[in-house]
N, CA, C and O atoms as a GROMACS GRO file, in nm:
protein
  460
    1UNK      N    1  23.146  19.589  22.105
    1UNK     CA    2  23.262  19.624  22.117
    1UNK      C    3  23.343  19.557  21.996
    1UNK      O    4  23.408  19.621  21.913
    2UNK      N    5  23.330  19.426  22.000
    2UNK     CA    6  23.389  19.309  21.883
    2UNK      C    7  23.338  19.360  21.736
    2UNK      O    8  23.401  19.328  21.635
    3UNK      N    9  23.282  19.400  21.733
    3UNK     CA   10  23.234  19.428  21.610
    3UNK      C   11  23.305  19.559  21.525
    3UNK      O   12  23.359  19.573  21.415
    4UNK      N   13  23.275  19.637  21.633
    4UNK     CA   14  23.314  19.828  21.653
    4UNK      C   15  23.519  19.739  21.608
    4UNK      O   16  23.529  19.693  21.494
    5UNK      N   17  23.584  19.734  21.656
    5UNK     CA   18  23.717  19.687  21.638
    5UNK      C   19  23.753  19.579  21.491
    5UNK      O   20  23.867  19.580  21.444
    6UNK      N   21  23.651  19.498  21.435
    6UNK     CA   22  23.634  19.432  21.339
    6UNK      C   23  23.602  19.558  21.167
    6UNK      O   24  23.642  19.568  21.051
    7UNK      N   25  23.486  19.638  21.282
    7UNK     CA   26  23.473  19.737  21.118
    7UNK      C   27  23.570  19.797  21.117
    7UNK      O   28  23.604  19.821  21.001
    8UNK      N   29  23.650  19.844  21.207
    8UNK     CA   30  23.755  19.927  21.162
    8UNK      C   31  23.858  19.876  21.106
    8UNK      O   32  23.923  19.946  21.027
    9UNK      N   33  23.886  19.779  21.126
    9UNK     CA   34  24.028  19.692  21.068
    9UNK      C   35  24.000  19.692  20.925
    9UNK      O   36  24.075  19.723  20.832
   10UNK      N   37  23.836  19.636  20.921
   10UNK     CA   38  23.815  19.628  20.734
   10UNK      C   39  23.801  19.788  20.688
   10UNK      O   40  23.784  19.812  20.569
   11UNK      N   41  23.804  19.831  20.726
   11UNK     CA   42  23.779  19.966  20.706
   11UNK      C   43  23.896  20.027  20.665
   11UNK      O   44  23.902  20.042  20.543
   12UNK      N   45  24.012  20.075  20.742
   12UNK     CA   46  24.106  20.087  20.781
   12UNK      C   47  24.164  19.999  20.654
   12UNK      O   48  24.238  20.059  20.575
   13UNK      N   49  24.142  19.893  20.636
   13UNK     CA   50  24.251  19.786  20.520
   13UNK      C   51  24.185  19.845  20.371
   13UNK      O   52  24.242  19.802  20.270
   14UNK      N   53  24.070  19.940  20.350
   14UNK     CA   54  24.014  20.009  20.218
   14UNK      C   55  24.080  20.117  20.239
   14UNK      O   56  24.111  20.166  20.131
   15UNK      N   57  24.116  20.174  20.323
   15UNK     CA   58  24.164  20.324  20.328
   15UNK      C   59  24.260  20.337  20.136
   15UNK      O   60  24.327  20.266  20.061
   16UNK      N   61  24.209  20.464  20.141
   16UNK     CA   62  24.238  20.530  19.961
   16UNK      C   63  24.422  20.599  19.952
   16UNK      O   64  24.482  20.629  19.849
   17UNK      N   65  24.488  20.610  20.140
   17UNK     CA   66  24.585  20.655  20.166
   17UNK      C   67  24.753  20.546  20.098
   17UNK      O   68  24.751  20.423  20.108
   18UNK      N   69  24.843  20.598  20.053
   18UNK     CA   70  24.941  20.454  20.012
   18UNK      C   71  25.004  20.415  20.166
   18UNK      O   72  25.017  20.470  20.275
   19UNK      N   73  25.028  20.304  20.114
   19UNK     CA   74  25.098  20.206  20.237
   19UNK      C   75  25.209  20.172  20.115
   19UNK      O   76  25.216  20.194  19.994
   20UNK      N   77  25.275  20.121  20.194
   20UNK     CA   78  25.382  19.963  20.151
   20UNK      C   79  25.370  19.850  20.169
   20UNK      O   80  25.459  19.765  20.161
   21UNK      N   81  25.260  19.836  20.195
   21UNK     CA   82  25.233  19.623  20.174
   21UNK      C   83  25.098  19.657  20.105
   21UNK      O   84  25.076  19.560  20.033
   22UNK      N   85  24.987  19.755  20.090
   22UNK     CA   86  24.914  19.757  19.982
   22UNK      C   87  24.770  19.681  20.077
   22UNK      O   88  24.796  19.650  20.193
   23UNK      N   89  24.683  19.664  20.047
   23UNK     CA   90  24.548  19.595  20.101
   23UNK      C   91  24.612  19.487  20.181
   23UNK      O   92  24.638  19.383  20.121
   24UNK      N   93  24.629  19.492  20.255
   24UNK     CA   94  24.660  19.337  20.340
   24UNK      C   95  24.479  19.232  20.388
   24UNK      O   96  24.465  19.146  20.476
   25UNK      N   97  24.384  19.280  20.300
   25UNK     CA   98  24.257  19.179  20.296
   25UNK      C   99  24.372  19.065  20.167
   25UNK      O  100  24.403  18.946  20.174
   26UNK      N  101  24.412  19.187  20.047
   26UNK     CA  102  24.461  19.089  19.968
   26UNK      C  103  24.605  19.021  19.920
   26UNK      O  104  24.645  18.947  19.830
   27UNK      N  105  24.645  19.072  20.006
   27UNK     CA  106  24.799  19.012  20.011
   27UNK      C  107  24.774  18.867  19.992
   27UNK      O  108  24.866  18.836  19.915
   28UNK      N  109  24.695  18.744  20.019
   28UNK     CA  110  24.711  18.572  19.965
   28UNK      C  111  24.679  18.632  19.842
   28UNK      O  112  24.792  18.596  19.809
   29UNK      N  113  24.625  18.702  19.718
   29UNK     CA  114  24.547  18.672  19.637
   29UNK      C  115  24.745  18.728  19.546
   29UNK      O  116  24.821  18.678  19.462
   30UNK      N  117  24.741  18.854  19.636
   30UNK     CA  118  24.847  18.923  19.528
   30UNK      C  119  25.009  18.790  19.507
   30UNK      O  120  25.092  18.766  19.419
   31UNK      N  121  24.985  18.750  19.614
   31UNK     CA  122  25.131  18.637  19.582
   31UNK      C  123  25.073  18.527  19.488
   31UNK      O  124  25.149  18.489  19.400
   32UNK      N  125  24.995  18.491  19.492
   32UNK     CA  126  24.942  18.351  19.399
   32UNK      C  127  24.934  18.461  19.282
   32UNK      O  128  24.932  18.400  19.176
   33UNK      N  129  24.930  18.587  19.262
   33UNK     CA  130  24.936  18.603  19.121
   33UNK      C  131  25.052  18.661  19.067
   33UNK      O  132  25.066  18.718  18.959
   34UNK      N  133  25.180  18.624  19.211
   34UNK     CA  134  25.315  18.670  19.145
   34UNK      C  135  25.324  18.524  19.107
   34UNK      O  136  25.342  18.493  18.990
   35UNK      N  137  25.317  18.462  19.173
   35UNK     CA  138  25.351  18.290  19.184
   35UNK      C  139  25.306  18.244  19.032
   35UNK      O  140  25.382  18.157  18.990
   36UNK      N  141  25.201  18.282  18.935
   36UNK     CA  142  25.135  18.273  18.870
   36UNK      C  143  25.183  18.333  18.766
   36UNK      O  144  25.212  18.266  18.666
   37UNK      N  145  25.196  18.430  18.768
   37UNK     CA  146  25.286  18.507  18.703
   37UNK      C  147  25.456  18.515  18.636
   37UNK      O  148  25.515  18.556  18.537
   38UNK      N  149  25.484  18.441  18.773
   38UNK     CA  150  25.654  18.438  18.740
   38UNK      C  151  25.658  18.283  18.675
   38UNK      O  152  25.746  18.244  18.599
   39UNK      N  153  25.559  18.212  18.715
   39UNK     CA  154  25.572  18.021  18.619
   39UNK      C  155  25.566  18.079  18.473
   39UNK      O  156  25.635  18.051  18.374
   40UNK      N  157  25.460  18.171  18.490
   40UNK     CA  158  25.418  18.159  18.291
   40UNK      C  159  25.508  18.234  18.254
   40UNK      O  160  25.533  18.218  18.135
   41UNK      N  161  25.600  18.350  18.331
   41UNK     CA  162  25.772  18.406  18.278
   41UNK      C  163  25.854  18.263  18.208
   41UNK      O  164  25.894  18.247  18.093
   42UNK      N  165  25.857  18.199  18.290
   42UNK     CA  166  25.951  18.138  18.357
   42UNK      C  167  25.935  18.021  18.244
   42UNK      O  168  26.043  17.975  18.206
   43UNK      N  169  25.827  17.969  18.188
   43UNK     CA  170  25.782  17.881  18.071
   43UNK      C  171  25.817  17.950  17.941
   43UNK      O  172  25.887  17.918  17.845
   44UNK      N  173  25.740  18.061  17.974
   44UNK     CA  174  25.785  18.145  17.777
   44UNK      C  175  25.950  18.149  17.800
   44UNK      O  176  26.006  18.090  17.707
   45UNK      N  177  26.026  18.193  17.881
   45UNK     CA  178  26.152  18.202  17.855
   45UNK      C  179  26.223  18.109  17.837
   45UNK      O  180  26.310  18.124  17.751
   46UNK      N  181  26.213  17.965  17.918
   46UNK     CA  182  26.210  17.862  17.850
   46UNK      C  183  26.241  17.854  17.736
   46UNK      O  184  26.356  17.836  17.696
   47UNK      N  185  26.137  17.866  17.661
   47UNK     CA  186  26.072  17.832  17.515
   47UNK      C  187  26.221  17.863  17.427
   47UNK      O  188  26.313  17.812  17.363
   48UNK      N  189  26.158  17.998  17.486
   48UNK     CA  190  26.291  18.099  17.404
   48UNK      C  191  26.437  18.074  17.407
   48UNK      O  192  26.510  18.071  17.308
   49UNK      N  193  26.466  18.061  17.507
   49UNK     CA  194  26.606  17.964  17.579
   49UNK      C  195  26.622  17.847  17.477
   49UNK      O  196  26.723  17.842  17.408
   50UNK      N  197  26.527  17.755  17.467
   50UNK     CA  198  26.553  17.614  17.408
   50UNK      C  199  26.598  17.662  17.250
   50UNK      O  200  26.699  17.608  17.204
   51UNK      N  201  26.526  17.764  17.165
   51UNK     CA  202  26.524  17.821  17.099
   51UNK      C  203  26.606  17.848  17.037
   51UNK      O  204  26.624  17.802  16.924
   52UNK      N  205  26.699  17.955  17.107
   52UNK     CA  206  26.798  18.037  17.077
   52UNK      C  207  26.934  17.909  17.072
   52UNK      O  208  27.014  17.890  16.980
   53UNK      N  209  26.924  17.831  17.210
   53UNK     CA  210  27.046  17.778  17.163
   53UNK      C  211  27.084  17.649  17.096
   53UNK      O  212  27.192  17.590  17.095
   54UNK      N  213  26.966  17.618  17.037
   54UNK     CA  214  26.981  17.482  16.942
   54UNK      C  215  26.962  17.503  16.798
   54UNK      O  216  26.963  17.415  16.712
   55UNK      N  217  26.940  17.662  16.776
   55UNK     CA  218  26.920  17.741  16.683
   55UNK      C  219  27.016  17.846  16.666
   55UNK      O  220  27.026  17.931  16.578
   56UNK      N  221  27.087  17.823  16.769
   56UNK     CA  222  27.170  17.937  16.778
   56UNK      C  223  27.244  18.007  16.632
   56UNK      O  224  27.205  18.120  16.603
   57UNK      N  225  27.342  17.945  16.547
   57UNK     CA  226  27.379  17.973  16.428
   57UNK      C  227  27.254  18.046  16.352
   57UNK      O  228  27.242  18.168  16.350
   58UNK      N  229  27.162  17.955  16.289
   58UNK     CA  230  27.051  17.992  16.215
   58UNK      C  231  26.988  18.086  16.260
   58UNK      O  232  26.957  18.166  16.172
   59UNK      N  233  26.930  18.135  16.433
   59UNK     CA  234  26.919  18.244  16.472
   59UNK      C  235  26.983  18.408  16.448
   59UNK      O  236  26.931  18.519  16.434
   60UNK      N  237  27.134  18.351  16.452
   60UNK     CA  238  27.222  18.444  16.428
   60UNK      C  239  27.232  18.513  16.257
   60UNK      O  240  27.225  18.632  16.228
   61UNK      N  241  27.247  18.427  16.184
   61UNK     CA  242  27.187  18.429  16.059
   61UNK      C  243  27.104  18.536  16.014
   61UNK      O  244  27.121  18.634  15.942
   62UNK      N  245  26.965  18.464  16.110
   62UNK     CA  246  26.806  18.522  16.047
   62UNK      C  247  26.839  18.687  16.085
   62UNK      O  248  26.776  18.785  16.047
   63UNK      N  249  26.969  18.681  16.182
   63UNK     CA  250  26.900  18.871  16.248
   63UNK      C  251  26.973  18.924  16.154
   63UNK      O  252  26.909  18.994  16.076
   64UNK      N  253  27.102  18.913  16.130
   64UNK     CA  254  27.196  18.920  15.984
   64UNK      C  255  27.123  18.961  15.891
   64UNK      O  256  27.138  19.075  15.849
   65UNK      N  257  27.051  18.896  15.851
   65UNK     CA  258  26.946  18.910  15.687
   65UNK      C  259  26.823  19.007  15.735
   65UNK      O  260  26.763  19.060  15.642
   66UNK      N  261  26.775  19.039  15.874
   66UNK     CA  262  26.687  19.089  15.867
   66UNK      C  263  26.563  19.007  15.910
   66UNK      O  264  26.465  19.067  15.953
   67UNK      N  265  26.563  18.879  15.900
   67UNK     CA  266  26.431  18.801  15.991
   67UNK      C  267  26.468  18.673  15.906
   67UNK      O  268  26.551  18.664  15.816
   68UNK      N  269  26.381  18.573  15.958
   68UNK     CA  270  26.374  18.443  15.903
   68UNK      C  271  26.340  18.374  16.006
   68UNK      O  272  26.384  18.412  16.114
   69UNK      N  273  26.231  18.222  16.002
   69UNK     CA  274  26.181  18.156  16.072
   69UNK      C  275  26.232  18.128  16.169
   69UNK      O  276  26.149  18.136  16.260
   70UNK      N  277  26.349  18.092  16.211
   70UNK     CA  278  26.416  18.106  16.365
   70UNK      C  279  26.380  18.191  16.428
   70UNK      O  280  26.306  18.182  16.527
   71UNK      N  281  26.450  18.338  16.359
   71UNK     CA  282  26.386  18.449  16.456
   71UNK      C  283  26.240  18.432  16.481
   71UNK      O  284  26.214  18.395  16.596
   72UNK      N  285  26.130  18.450  16.396
   72UNK     CA  286  26.046  18.447  16.400
   72UNK      C  287  25.954  18.409  16.519
   72UNK      O  288  25.888  18.464  16.606
   73UNK      N  289  26.001  18.216  16.453
   73UNK     CA  290  25.950  18.104  16.630
   73UNK      C  291  25.997  18.186  16.798
   73UNK      O  292  25.928  18.188  16.900
   74UNK      N  293  26.168  18.261  16.771
   74UNK     CA  294  26.186  18.272  16.888
   74UNK      C  295  26.100  18.402  16.974
   74UNK      O  296  26.087  18.421  17.095
   75UNK      N  297  26.036  18.498  16.829
   75UNK     CA  298  26.008  18.630  16.877
   75UNK      C  299  25.829  18.581  16.928
   75UNK      O  300  25.773  18.629  17.026
   76UNK      N  301  25.764  18.475  16.834
   76UNK     CA  302  25.680  18.395  16.889
   76UNK      C  303  25.661  18.381  17.024
   76UNK      O  304  25.578  18.446  17.089
   77UNK      N  305  25.744  18.290  17.074
   77UNK     CA  306  25.788  18.247  17.200
   77UNK      C  307  25.825  18.347  17.284
   77UNK      O  308  25.824  18.332  17.406
   78UNK      N  309  25.866  18.469  17.218
   78UNK     CA  310  25.887  18.565  17.366
   78UNK      C  311  25.712  18.642  17.393
   78UNK      O  312  25.651  18.672  17.495
   79UNK      N  313  25.679  18.651  17.237
   79UNK     CA  314  25.542  18.726  17.259
   79UNK      C  315  25.573  18.904  17.199
   79UNK      O  316  25.501  19.002  17.216
   80UNK      N  317  25.679  18.895  17.141
   80UNK     CA  318  25.718  19.058  17.081
   80UNK      C  319  25.624  19.046  16.988
   80UNK      O  320  25.619  18.957  16.903
   81UNK      N  321  25.545  19.141  17.003
   81UNK     CA  322  25.436  19.177  16.906
   81UNK      C  323  25.443  19.209  16.758
   81UNK      O  324  25.554  19.259  16.736
   82UNK      N  325  25.376  19.202  16.656
   82UNK     CA  326  25.410  19.178  16.507
   82UNK      C  327  25.482  19.279  16.451
   82UNK      O  328  25.571  19.289  16.366
   83UNK      N  329  25.392  19.384  16.553
   83UNK     CA  330  25.399  19.579  16.463
   83UNK      C  331  25.563  19.609  16.531
   83UNK      O  332  25.625  19.699  16.475
   84UNK      N  333  25.622  19.550  16.630
   84UNK     CA  334  25.772  19.593  16.688
   84UNK      C  335  25.852  19.501  16.604
   84UNK      O  336  25.963  19.525  16.557
   85UNK      N  337  25.809  19.434  16.596
   85UNK     CA  338  25.908  19.303  16.557
   85UNK      C  339  26.003  19.406  16.406
   85UNK      O  340  26.114  19.427  16.454
   86UNK      N  341  26.000  19.454  16.297
   86UNK     CA  342  26.062  19.560  16.204
   86UNK      C  343  26.161  19.648  16.285
   86UNK      O  344  26.257  19.703  16.231
   87UNK      N  345  26.133  19.656  16.416
   87UNK     CA  346  26.236  19.835  16.512
   87UNK      C  347  26.324  19.687  16.578
   87UNK      O  348  26.446  19.680  16.566
   88UNK      N  349  26.266  19.607  16.628
   88UNK     CA  350  26.352  19.539  16.719
   88UNK      C  351  26.409  19.424  16.672
   88UNK      O  352  26.423  19.332  16.753
   89UNK      N  353  26.449  19.408  16.546
   89UNK     CA  354  26.514  19.360  16.439
   89UNK      C  355  26.643  19.427  16.391
   89UNK      O  356  26.752  19.370  16.390
   90UNK      N  357  26.622  19.544  16.354
   90UNK     CA  358  26.692  19.659  16.364
   90UNK      C  359  26.810  19.687  16.460
   90UNK      O  360  26.929  19.704  16.433
   91UNK      N  361  26.719  19.685  16.628
   91UNK     CA  362  26.774  19.662  16.745
   91UNK      C  363  26.885  19.542  16.739
   91UNK      O  364  26.994  19.573  16.690
   92UNK      N  365  26.870  19.424  16.780
   92UNK     CA  366  26.923  19.323  16.733
   92UNK      C  367  27.047  19.346  16.699
   92UNK      O  368  27.146  19.360  16.770
   93UNK      N  369  27.029  19.350  16.540
   93UNK     CA  370  27.136  19.377  16.455
   93UNK      C  371  27.230  19.536  16.508
   93UNK      O  372  27.349  19.542  16.474
   94UNK      N  373  27.201  19.594  16.546
   94UNK     CA  374  27.322  19.716  16.596
   94UNK      C  375  27.364  19.654  16.760
   94UNK      O  376  27.410  19.737  16.838
   95UNK      N  377  27.350  19.530  16.802
   95UNK     CA  378  27.397  19.511  16.887
   95UNK      C  379  27.466  19.324  16.885
   95UNK      O  380  27.526  19.259  16.970
   96UNK      N  381  27.420  19.292  16.752
   96UNK     CA  382  27.521  19.170  16.718
   96UNK      C  383  27.645  19.126  16.806
   96UNK      O  384  27.670  19.020  16.865
   97UNK      N  385  27.696  19.215  16.796
   97UNK     CA  386  27.846  19.174  16.890
   97UNK      C  387  27.808  19.133  17.018
   97UNK      O  388  27.846  19.030  17.074
   98UNK      N  389  27.747  19.200  17.054
   98UNK     CA  390  27.697  19.126  17.210
   98UNK      C  391  27.669  18.990  17.215
   98UNK      O  392  27.724  18.905  17.286
   99UNK      N  393  27.527  18.967  17.089
   99UNK     CA  394  27.486  18.825  17.087
   99UNK      C  395  27.533  18.669  16.984
   99UNK      O  396  27.473  18.566  16.953
  100UNK      N  397  27.648  18.714  16.960
  100UNK     CA  398  27.790  18.651  16.855
  100UNK      C  399  27.819  18.578  16.991
  100UNK      O  400  27.785  18.460  17.005
  101UNK      N  401  27.883  18.647  17.090
  101UNK     CA  402  27.969  18.587  17.219
  101UNK      C  403  27.892  18.538  17.328
  101UNK      O  404  27.955  18.473  17.412
  102UNK      N  405  27.714  18.561  17.354
  102UNK     CA  406  27.590  18.555  17.450
  102UNK      C  407  27.502  18.503  17.416
  102UNK      O  408  27.407  18.569  17.376
  103UNK      N  409  27.499  18.384  17.419
  103UNK     CA  410  27.365  18.365  17.346
  103UNK      C  411  27.206  18.384  17.443
  103UNK      O  412  27.092  18.392  17.399
  104UNK      N  413  27.266  18.388  17.618
  104UNK     CA  414  27.190  18.475  17.733
  104UNK      C  415  27.152  18.596  17.716
  104UNK      O  416  27.041  18.637  17.751
  105UNK      N  417  27.271  18.692  17.640
  105UNK     CA  418  27.192  18.808  17.643
  105UNK      C  419  27.083  18.803  17.513
  105UNK      O  420  26.982  18.874  17.508
  106UNK      N  421  27.114  18.725  17.428
  106UNK     CA  422  26.973  18.768  17.337
  106UNK      C  423  26.816  18.682  17.374
  106UNK      O  424  26.703  18.684  17.325
  107UNK      N  425  26.878  18.618  17.475
  107UNK     CA  426  26.760  18.547  17.517
  107UNK      C  427  26.688  18.690  17.588
  107UNK      O  428  26.581  18.746  17.566
  108UNK      N  429  26.777  18.714  17.664
  108UNK     CA  430  26.721  18.850  17.766
  108UNK      C  431  26.607  18.954  17.634
  108UNK      O  432  26.488  18.981  17.619
  109UNK      N  433  26.765  18.987  17.550
  109UNK     CA  434  26.658  19.105  17.466
  109UNK      C  435  26.537  19.050  17.430
  109UNK      O  436  26.451  19.130  17.465
  110UNK      N  437  26.486  18.951  17.377
  110UNK     CA  438  26.420  18.883  17.277
  110UNK      C  439  26.292  18.933  17.365
  110UNK      O  440  26.200  19.005  17.329
  111UNK      N  441  26.325  18.851  17.541
  111UNK     CA  442  26.202  18.848  17.682
  111UNK      C  443  26.163  18.980  17.683
  111UNK      O  444  26.048  19.017  17.706
  112UNK      N  445  26.292  19.082  17.648
  112UNK     CA  446  26.223  19.234  17.740
  112UNK      C  447  26.167  19.319  17.609
  112UNK      O  448  26.151  19.441  17.621
  113UNK      N  449  26.137  19.254  17.484
  113UNK     CA  450  26.064  19.266  17.372
  113UNK      C  451  25.949  19.229  17.362
  113UNK      O  452  25.851  19.281  17.310
  114UNK      N  453  25.969  19.107  17.432
  114UNK     CA  454  25.802  19.061  17.453
  114UNK      C  455  25.748  19.107  17.577
  114UNK      O  456  25.644  19.048  17.606
  115UNK      N  457  25.778  19.178  17.643
  115UNK     CA  458  25.694  19.253  17.758
  115UNK      C  459  25.702  19.145  17.868
  115UNK      O  460  25.648  19.164  17.977
   0.00000   0.00000   0.00000
């Protein structure tokens, strides 16, 4: 009897139907994956934030000029794909008024572009 109940529980966890909690057997691994992912994101964001805030005037100049070493360093840290950078620089230039007053907004934009 216990074997039947155990088998039923295990098999129901493997059902193909959608549910709101996912596979309960994998919940501990999912939680660990989320913690690891958040830690990596926070470290990457911290690097970008340090670059932007310590070189704020230079990065604004780089954006205005269409590129430069500080902007490249920030994009590298954010993980912005090289192929996307020309387009992203144009986007940054078009939103320059937002970034002149708010370095945090520039950090967020770079992180979004980095995925």
